[in-house]
């Protein structure tokens, strides 16, 4: 058989890839980029069709959200229990590489100045002023094509094996054909699972086996678990004290005079290597204690990282937008500027990778394998919400408390600005204090969640009946994907 995960994953990804390839020109058209002269991207806002853009990306995100459930479920059964801790490392590295390519990588290749002054000379391409190396439509089409190719390769060469239980090779799609010997092996396997009450490597139940309504009923039972409610509270609140650094820091740096070319250089040289190396190193240091890793990174994030970010922005404002001097002469000021910029970027990438990796590791070890894919998606949904609402709130607060300066042009043609108030720095102080308060009140809750036994995360639906029902299905001729 094709495979129950693949029968969901492959069609969704093929549709998404085809949508990206076929809709690449549509995206540029709806954004108003197709009718603008070269280099006049800033005028696109006047001709953008918000409804068309929303429709395209809503459809794409819907497909990717659906695909995510299949990926989460397959990840839980693809690795054996002893290797399950390596899954979050793969997840963290893969997501960071994807984030780098699709966000920072695209911005760097699309930026006009970076393309003209850095990428074209580096690649030996002819000069083309006012035009980025990669257009949005071309980038979307390339990534859609890559998705189609990779999906076809996975569908042909990757066999679906359930390694979450002993004897997983018997569950390789196409191997368990319902023969007498296979059924006998499956009887032995299921009986062994029923007898081992402490074994958490249960075979996952799919929605098609229990129905959509039953799946949601079980997820609601998961949400009502005290352990999950504590975890949800943590996930929904811990990102607020970090929201300024996560969402506004580099925007403020660009406002103060930091060039996009500089940020394009920082990403491949600092962010990407750290995003790959940090999860691997962290596993060696905090092996088996993901929430200790989480809390260490969080304490560092709301204190040291926030302080370094403030110093970096002050340095950028003085060096790029002010007198050009920070401390001492020009050479010393340049060294301070680059030093703070590199340290701020490295610290941000490190703590983000540490917390994301610890979060995914904890999820993978605590979810109920009986509904693993849906369980993982539920927790990831709350984690994503925890990062989304603070960004909206912090953007609103920045807009409300920032007072723009009064600027006039003198007789000599030089613009002179007076007054005004920048809300970033007082807000950063308030959020750092809020972060320390969060650690004081929520630190014990985090430790409590870490110490809970595996049983606290289980719903125990149908424990006495599941084994008998599965065994009966195999006796009738084998369960196929």
JSON list of C-alpha atoms in Angstrom, two decimals, residues 148-307:
[
{"chain": "A", "resi": 148, "resn": "UNK", "atom": "CA", "xyz": [7.00, 19.19, -6.36]},
{"chain": "A", "resi": 149, "resn": "UNK", "atom": "CA", "xyz": [10.33, 17.48, -7.04]},
{"chain": "A", "resi": 150, "resn": "UNK", "atom": "CA", "xyz": [10.97, 16.58, -3.39]},
{"chain": "A", "resi": 151, "resn": "UNK", "atom": "CA", "xyz": [7.41, 15.31, -2.94]},
{"chain": "A", "resi": 152, "resn": "UNK", "atom": "CA", "xyz": [7.71, 13.03, -5.96]},
{"chain": "A", "resi": 153, "resn": "UNK", "atom": "CA", "xyz": [11.03, 11.68, -4.66]},
{"chain": "A", "resi": 154, "resn": "UNK", "atom": "CA", "xyz": [9.50, 11.01, -1.22]},
{"chain": "A", "resi": 155, "resn": "UNK", "atom": "CA", "xyz": [6.49, 9.27, -2.76]},
{"chain": "A", "resi": 156, "resn": "UNK", "atom": "CA", "xyz": [8.73, 6.95, -4.80]},
{"chain": "A", "resi": 157, "resn": "UNK", "atom": "CA", "xyz": [11.67, 6.17, -2.54]},
{"chain": "A", "resi": 158, "resn": "UNK", "atom": "CA", "xyz": [10.49, 6.65, 1.08]},
{"chain": "A", "resi": 159, "resn": "UNK", "atom": "CA", "xyz": [8.63, 3.66, 2.52]},
{"chain": "A", "resi": 160, "resn": "UNK", "atom": "CA", "xyz": [6.37, 4.26, 5.48]},
{"chain": "A", "resi": 161, "resn": "UNK", "atom": "CA", "xyz": [7.50, 2.26, 8.50]},
{"chain": "A", "resi": 162, "resn": "UNK", "atom": "CA", "xyz": [6.05, 2.41, 11.99]},
{"chain": "A", "resi": 163, "resn": "UNK", "atom": "CA", "xyz": [9.14, 2.24, 14.20]},
{"chain": "A", "resi": 164, "resn": "UNK", "atom": "CA", "xyz": [7.31, 3.41, 17.32]},
{"chain": "A", "resi": 165, "resn": "UNK", "atom": "CA", "xyz": [6.66, -0.19, 18.37]},
{"chain": "A", "resi": 166, "resn": "UNK", "atom": "CA", "xyz": [8.91, -3.20, 18.48]},
{"chain": "A", "resi": 167, "resn": "UNK", "atom": "CA", "xyz": [8.80, -5.11, 15.24]},
{"chain": "A", "resi": 168, "resn": "UNK", "atom": "CA", "xyz": [8.01, -1.99, 13.26]},
{"chain": "A", "resi": 169, "resn": "UNK", "atom": "CA", "xyz": [9.39, -3.58, 10.09]},
{"chain": "A", "resi": 170, "resn": "UNK", "atom": "CA", "xyz": [6.29, -5.81, 10.04]},
{"chain": "A", "resi": 171, "resn": "UNK", "atom": "CA", "xyz": [4.27, -2.63, 9.77]},
{"chain": "A", "resi": 172, "resn": "UNK", "atom": "CA", "xyz": [6.16, -1.48, 6.69]},
{"chain": "A", "resi": 173, "resn": "UNK", "atom": "CA", "xyz": [3.49, -0.66, 4.16]},
{"chain": "A", "resi": 174, "resn": "UNK", "atom": "CA", "xyz": [3.07, -3.62, 1.86]},
{"chain": "A", "resi": 175, "resn": "UNK", "atom": "CA", "xyz": [4.76, -6.14, 4.17]},
{"chain": "A", "resi": 176, "resn": "UNK", "atom": "CA", "xyz": [1.82, -6.99, 6.42]},
{"chain": "A", "resi": 177, "resn": "UNK", "atom": "CA", "xyz": [-0.37, -8.55, 3.79]},
{"chain": "A", "resi": 178, "resn": "UNK", "atom": "CA", "xyz": [-2.70, -10.40, 6.07]},
{"chain": "A", "resi": 179, "resn": "UNK", "atom": "CA", "xyz": [-1.07, -13.83, 5.73]},
{"chain": "A", "resi": 180, "resn": "UNK", "atom": "CA", "xyz": [-1.43, -16.36, 8.51]},
{"chain": "A", "resi": 181, "resn": "UNK", "atom": "CA", "xyz": [2.18, -15.98, 9.67]},
{"chain": "A", "resi": 182, "resn": "UNK", "atom": "CA", "xyz": [1.94, -12.18, 9.70]},
{"chain": "A", "resi": 183, "resn": "UNK", "atom": "CA", "xyz": [-1.30, -12.29, 11.66]},
{"chain": "A", "resi": 184, "resn": "UNK", "atom": "CA", "xyz": [0.31, -14.61, 14.16]},
{"chain": "A", "resi": 185, "resn": "UNK", "atom": "CA", "xyz": [3.22, -12.19, 14.54]},
{"chain": "A", "resi": 186, "resn": "UNK", "atom": "CA", "xyz": [0.75, -9.35, 14.98]},
{"chain": "A", "resi": 187, "resn": "UNK", "atom": "CA", "xyz": [-1.14, -11.27, 17.68]},
{"chain": "A", "resi": 188, "resn": "UNK", "atom": "CA", "xyz": [2.07, -11.74, 19.61]},
{"chain": "A", "resi": 189, "resn": "UNK", "atom": "CA", "xyz": [2.97, -8.10, 19.12]},
{"chain": "A", "resi": 190, "resn": "UNK", "atom": "CA", "xyz": [-0.39, -6.76, 20.27]},
{"chain": "A", "resi": 191, "resn": "UNK", "atom": "CA", "xyz": [-0.49, -9.09, 23.28]},
{"chain": "A", "resi": 192, "resn": "UNK", "atom": "CA", "xyz": [2.94, -7.90, 24.31]},
{"chain": "A", "resi": 193, "resn": "UNK", "atom": "CA", "xyz": [1.73, -4.30, 24.06]},
{"chain": "A", "resi": 194, "resn": "UNK", "atom": "CA", "xyz": [-1.36, -5.03, 26.16]},
{"chain": "A", "resi": 195, "resn": "UNK", "atom": "CA", "xyz": [0.73, -6.66, 28.89]},
{"chain": "A", "resi": 196, "resn": "UNK", "atom": "CA", "xyz": [3.24, -3.81, 29.11]},
{"chain": "A", "resi": 197, "resn": "UNK", "atom": "CA", "xyz": [1.29, -1.03, 30.83]},
{"chain": "A", "resi": 198, "resn": "UNK", "atom": "CA", "xyz": [4.38, 1.16, 31.19]},
{"chain": "A", "resi": 199, "resn": "UNK", "atom": "CA", "xyz": [5.34, 1.03, 27.53]},
{"chain": "A", "resi": 200, "resn": "UNK", "atom": "CA", "xyz": [4.53, 4.38, 25.89]},
{"chain": "A", "resi": 201, "resn": "UNK", "atom": "CA", "xyz": [5.32, 3.23, 22.37]},
{"chain": "A", "resi": 202, "resn": "UNK", "atom": "CA", "xyz": [1.71, 2.57, 21.42]},
{"chain": "A", "resi": 203, "resn": "UNK", "atom": "CA", "xyz": [0.53, 2.44, 17.86]},
{"chain": "A", "resi": 204, "resn": "UNK", "atom": "CA", "xyz": [-1.16, 5.69, 16.88]},
{"chain": "A", "resi": 205, "resn": "UNK", "atom": "CA", "xyz": [-4.85, 5.70, 16.07]},
{"chain": "A", "resi": 206, "resn": "UNK", "atom": "CA", "xyz": [-5.83, 7.61, 12.95]},
{"chain": "A", "resi": 207, "resn": "UNK", "atom": "CA", "xyz": [-8.91, 9.80, 12.58]},
{"chain": "A", "resi": 208, "resn": "UNK", "atom": "CA", "xyz": [-10.34, 7.46, 9.95]},
{"chain": "A", "resi": 209, "resn": "UNK", "atom": "CA", "xyz": [-10.46, 4.68, 12.55]},
{"chain": "A", "resi": 210, "resn": "UNK", "atom": "CA", "xyz": [-12.42, 6.61, 15.17]},
{"chain": "A", "resi": 211, "resn": "UNK", "atom": "CA", "xyz": [-14.10, 9.36, 13.13]},
{"chain": "A", "resi": 212, "resn": "UNK", "atom": "CA", "xyz": [-13.69, 13.13, 13.03]},
{"chain": "A", "resi": 213, "resn": "UNK", "atom": "CA", "xyz": [-16.02, 13.85, 15.93]},
{"chain": "A", "resi": 214, "resn": "UNK", "atom": "CA", "xyz": [-14.28, 11.30, 18.14]},
{"chain": "A", "resi": 215, "resn": "UNK", "atom": "CA", "xyz": [-10.90, 12.80, 17.24]},
{"chain": "A", "resi": 216, "resn": "UNK", "atom": "CA", "xyz": [-12.06, 16.26, 18.33]},
{"chain": "A", "resi": 217, "resn": "UNK", "atom": "CA", "xyz": [-13.61, 14.79, 21.47]},
{"chain": "A", "resi": 218, "resn": "UNK", "atom": "CA", "xyz": [-10.26, 13.31, 22.38]},
{"chain": "A", "resi": 219, "resn": "UNK", "atom": "CA", "xyz": [-8.47, 16.58, 21.64]},
{"chain": "A", "resi": 220, "resn": "UNK", "atom": "CA", "xyz": [-10.93, 18.39, 23.91]},
{"chain": "A", "resi": 221, "resn": "UNK", "atom": "CA", "xyz": [-10.14, 15.82, 26.59]},
{"chain": "A", "resi": 222, "resn": "UNK", "atom": "CA", "xyz": [-6.45, 16.62, 26.05]},
{"chain": "A", "resi": 223, "resn": "UNK", "atom": "CA", "xyz": [-7.12, 20.35, 26.55]},
{"chain": "A", "resi": 224, "resn": "UNK", "atom": "CA", "xyz": [-8.91, 19.59, 29.84]},
{"chain": "A", "resi": 225, "resn": "UNK", "atom": "CA", "xyz": [-5.89, 17.76, 31.26]},
{"chain": "A", "resi": 226, "resn": "UNK", "atom": "CA", "xyz": [-4.34, 19.86, 34.09]},
{"chain": "A", "resi": 227, "resn": "UNK", "atom": "CA", "xyz": [-0.86, 19.21, 32.72]},
{"chain": "A", "resi": 228, "resn": "UNK", "atom": "CA", "xyz": [-1.82, 20.48, 29.27]},
{"chain": "A", "resi": 229, "resn": "UNK", "atom": "CA", "xyz": [-3.60, 23.52, 30.70]},
{"chain": "A", "resi": 230, "resn": "UNK", "atom": "CA", "xyz": [-0.45, 24.48, 32.61]},
{"chain": "A", "resi": 231, "resn": "UNK", "atom": "CA", "xyz": [1.63, 24.03, 29.46]},
{"chain": "A", "resi": 232, "resn": "UNK", "atom": "CA", "xyz": [-0.83, 26.12, 27.42]},
{"chain": "A", "resi": 233, "resn": "UNK", "atom": "CA", "xyz": [-0.61, 28.94, 29.96]},
{"chain": "A", "resi": 234, "resn": "UNK", "atom": "CA", "xyz": [3.18, 28.88, 29.66]},
{"chain": "A", "resi": 235, "resn": "UNK", "atom": "CA", "xyz": [3.11, 28.83, 25.86]},
{"chain": "A", "resi": 236, "resn": "UNK", "atom": "CA", "xyz": [0.64, 31.72, 25.62]},
{"chain": "A", "resi": 237, "resn": "UNK", "atom": "CA", "xyz": [2.50, 34.06, 27.97]},
{"chain": "A", "resi": 238, "resn": "UNK", "atom": "CA", "xyz": [6.27, 33.57, 27.82]},
{"chain": "A", "resi": 239, "resn": "UNK", "atom": "CA", "xyz": [6.79, 35.31, 24.47]},
{"chain": "A", "resi": 240, "resn": "UNK", "atom": "CA", "xyz": [5.35, 38.69, 25.50]},
{"chain": "A", "resi": 241, "resn": "UNK", "atom": "CA", "xyz": [8.50, 39.92, 27.33]},
{"chain": "A", "resi": 242, "resn": "UNK", "atom": "CA", "xyz": [10.56, 38.98, 24.25]},
{"chain": "A", "resi": 243, "resn": "UNK", "atom": "CA", "xyz": [8.22, 40.49, 21.65]},
{"chain": "A", "resi": 244, "resn": "UNK", "atom": "CA", "xyz": [10.15, 43.72, 21.21]},
{"chain": "A", "resi": 245, "resn": "UNK", "atom": "CA", "xyz": [13.43, 41.98, 20.36]},
{"chain": "A", "resi": 246, "resn": "UNK", "atom": "CA", "xyz": [11.68, 39.42, 18.18]},
{"chain": "A", "resi": 247, "resn": "UNK", "atom": "CA", "xyz": [9.59, 41.82, 16.10]},
{"chain": "A", "resi": 248, "resn": "UNK", "atom": "CA", "xyz": [10.88, 45.39, 16.32]},
{"chain": "A", "resi": 249, "resn": "UNK", "atom": "CA", "xyz": [14.63, 45.32, 16.96]},
{"chain": "A", "resi": 250, "resn": "UNK", "atom": "CA", "xyz": [15.88, 45.06, 13.39]},
{"chain": "A", "resi": 251, "resn": "UNK", "atom": "CA", "xyz": [13.12, 47.35, 12.10]},
{"chain": "A", "resi": 252, "resn": "UNK", "atom": "CA", "xyz": [14.33, 49.95, 14.56]},
{"chain": "A", "resi": 253, "resn": "UNK", "atom": "CA", "xyz": [17.94, 49.33, 13.53]},
{"chain": "A", "resi": 254, "resn": "UNK", "atom": "CA", "xyz": [17.04, 49.97, 9.88]},
{"chain": "A", "resi": 255, "resn": "UNK", "atom": "CA", "xyz": [15.19, 53.13, 10.97]},
{"chain": "A", "resi": 256, "resn": "UNK", "atom": "CA", "xyz": [18.37, 54.26, 12.74]},
{"chain": "A", "resi": 257, "resn": "UNK", "atom": "CA", "xyz": [20.42, 53.76, 9.57]},
{"chain": "A", "resi": 258, "resn": "UNK", "atom": "CA", "xyz": [21.42, 50.09, 9.41]},
{"chain": "A", "resi": 259, "resn": "UNK", "atom": "CA", "xyz": [21.47, 49.02, 5.77]},
{"chain": "A", "resi": 260, "resn": "UNK", "atom": "CA", "xyz": [19.61, 46.00, 4.44]},
{"chain": "A", "resi": 261, "resn": "UNK", "atom": "CA", "xyz": [22.89, 44.89, 2.90]},
{"chain": "A", "resi": 262, "resn": "UNK", "atom": "CA", "xyz": [24.38, 44.58, 6.38]},
{"chain": "A", "resi": 263, "resn": "UNK", "atom": "CA", "xyz": [21.48, 42.47, 7.62]},
{"chain": "A", "resi": 264, "resn": "UNK", "atom": "CA", "xyz": [21.81, 40.32, 4.49]},
{"chain": "A", "resi": 265, "resn": "UNK", "atom": "CA", "xyz": [25.44, 39.61, 5.41]},
{"chain": "A", "resi": 266, "resn": "UNK", "atom": "CA", "xyz": [24.62, 38.74, 9.05]},
{"chain": "A", "resi": 267, "resn": "UNK", "atom": "CA", "xyz": [22.11, 36.01, 8.24]},
{"chain": "A", "resi": 268, "resn": "UNK", "atom": "CA", "xyz": [24.24, 33.49, 6.30]},
{"chain": "A", "resi": 269, "resn": "UNK", "atom": "CA", "xyz": [27.36, 34.15, 8.36]},
{"chain": "A", "resi": 270, "resn": "UNK", "atom": "CA", "xyz": [25.86, 34.09, 11.88]},
{"chain": "A", "resi": 271, "resn": "UNK", "atom": "CA", "xyz": [22.19, 33.11, 12.07]},
{"chain": "A", "resi": 272, "resn": "UNK", "atom": "CA", "xyz": [22.22, 30.01, 9.86]},
{"chain": "A", "resi": 273, "resn": "UNK", "atom": "CA", "xyz": [25.32, 28.31, 11.35]},
{"chain": "A", "resi": 274, "resn": "UNK", "atom": "CA", "xyz": [24.07, 28.91, 14.89]},
{"chain": "A", "resi": 275, "resn": "UNK", "atom": "CA", "xyz": [20.60, 27.64, 14.03]},
{"chain": "A", "resi": 276, "resn": "UNK", "atom": "CA", "xyz": [22.15, 24.35, 12.95]},
{"chain": "A", "resi": 277, "resn": "UNK", "atom": "CA", "xyz": [24.84, 24.00, 15.63]},
{"chain": "A", "resi": 278, "resn": "UNK", "atom": "CA", "xyz": [22.96, 25.14, 18.75]},
{"chain": "A", "resi": 279, "resn": "UNK", "atom": "CA", "xyz": [20.31, 22.33, 18.84]},
{"chain": "A", "resi": 280, "resn": "UNK", "atom": "CA", "xyz": [23.01, 19.67, 18.45]},
{"chain": "A", "resi": 281, "resn": "UNK", "atom": "CA", "xyz": [25.21, 21.14, 21.19]},
{"chain": "A", "resi": 282, "resn": "UNK", "atom": "CA", "xyz": [22.23, 21.78, 23.51]},
{"chain": "A", "resi": 283, "resn": "UNK", "atom": "CA", "xyz": [21.21, 18.12, 23.33]},
{"chain": "A", "resi": 284, "resn": "UNK", "atom": "CA", "xyz": [24.63, 17.15, 24.69]},
{"chain": "A", "resi": 285, "resn": "UNK", "atom": "CA", "xyz": [24.46, 19.68, 27.55]},
{"chain": "A", "resi": 286, "resn": "UNK", "atom": "CA", "xyz": [20.83, 19.35, 28.69]},
{"chain": "A", "resi": 287, "resn": "UNK", "atom": "CA", "xyz": [20.21, 15.76, 27.60]},
{"chain": "A", "resi": 288, "resn": "UNK", "atom": "CA", "xyz": [16.87, 14.60, 29.01]},
{"chain": "A", "resi": 289, "resn": "UNK", "atom": "CA", "xyz": [16.01, 17.96, 30.62]},
{"chain": "A", "resi": 290, "resn": "UNK", "atom": "CA", "xyz": [14.46, 20.13, 27.89]},
{"chain": "A", "resi": 291, "resn": "UNK", "atom": "CA", "xyz": [12.65, 22.52, 30.23]},
{"chain": "A", "resi": 292, "resn": "UNK", "atom": "CA", "xyz": [15.86, 23.26, 32.14]},
{"chain": "A", "resi": 293, "resn": "UNK", "atom": "CA", "xyz": [17.30, 24.25, 28.78]},
{"chain": "A", "resi": 294, "resn": "UNK", "atom": "CA", "xyz": [14.17, 26.31, 28.13]},
{"chain": "A", "resi": 295, "resn": "UNK", "atom": "CA", "xyz": [14.39, 28.24, 31.41]},
{"chain": "A", "resi": 296, "resn": "UNK", "atom": "CA", "xyz": [18.14, 28.89, 31.12]},
{"chain": "A", "resi": 297, "resn": "UNK", "atom": "CA", "xyz": [17.64, 30.36, 27.65]},
{"chain": "A", "resi": 298, "resn": "UNK", "atom": "CA", "xyz": [14.63, 32.38, 28.81]},
{"chain": "A", "resi": 299, "resn": "UNK", "atom": "CA", "xyz": [16.46, 33.96, 31.75]},
{"chain": "A", "resi": 300, "resn": "UNK", "atom": "CA", "xyz": [19.31, 34.90, 29.43]},
{"chain": "A", "resi": 301, "resn": "UNK", "atom": "CA", "xyz": [16.84, 36.17, 26.82]},
{"chain": "A", "resi": 302, "resn": "UNK", "atom": "CA", "xyz": [14.91, 38.63, 28.99]},
{"chain": "A", "resi": 303, "resn": "UNK", "atom": "CA", "xyz": [18.02, 40.05, 30.72]},
{"chain": "A", "resi": 304, "resn": "UNK", "atom": "CA", "xyz": [21.34, 39.85, 28.87]},
{"chain": "A", "resi": 305, "resn": "UNK", "atom": "CA", "xyz": [19.94, 39.69, 25.33]},
{"chain": "A", "resi": 306, "resn": "UNK", "atom": "CA", "xyz": [17.58, 42.61, 25.94]},
{"chain": "A", "resi": 307, "resn": "UNK", "atom": "CA", "xyz": [20.43, 44.70, 27.39]}
]
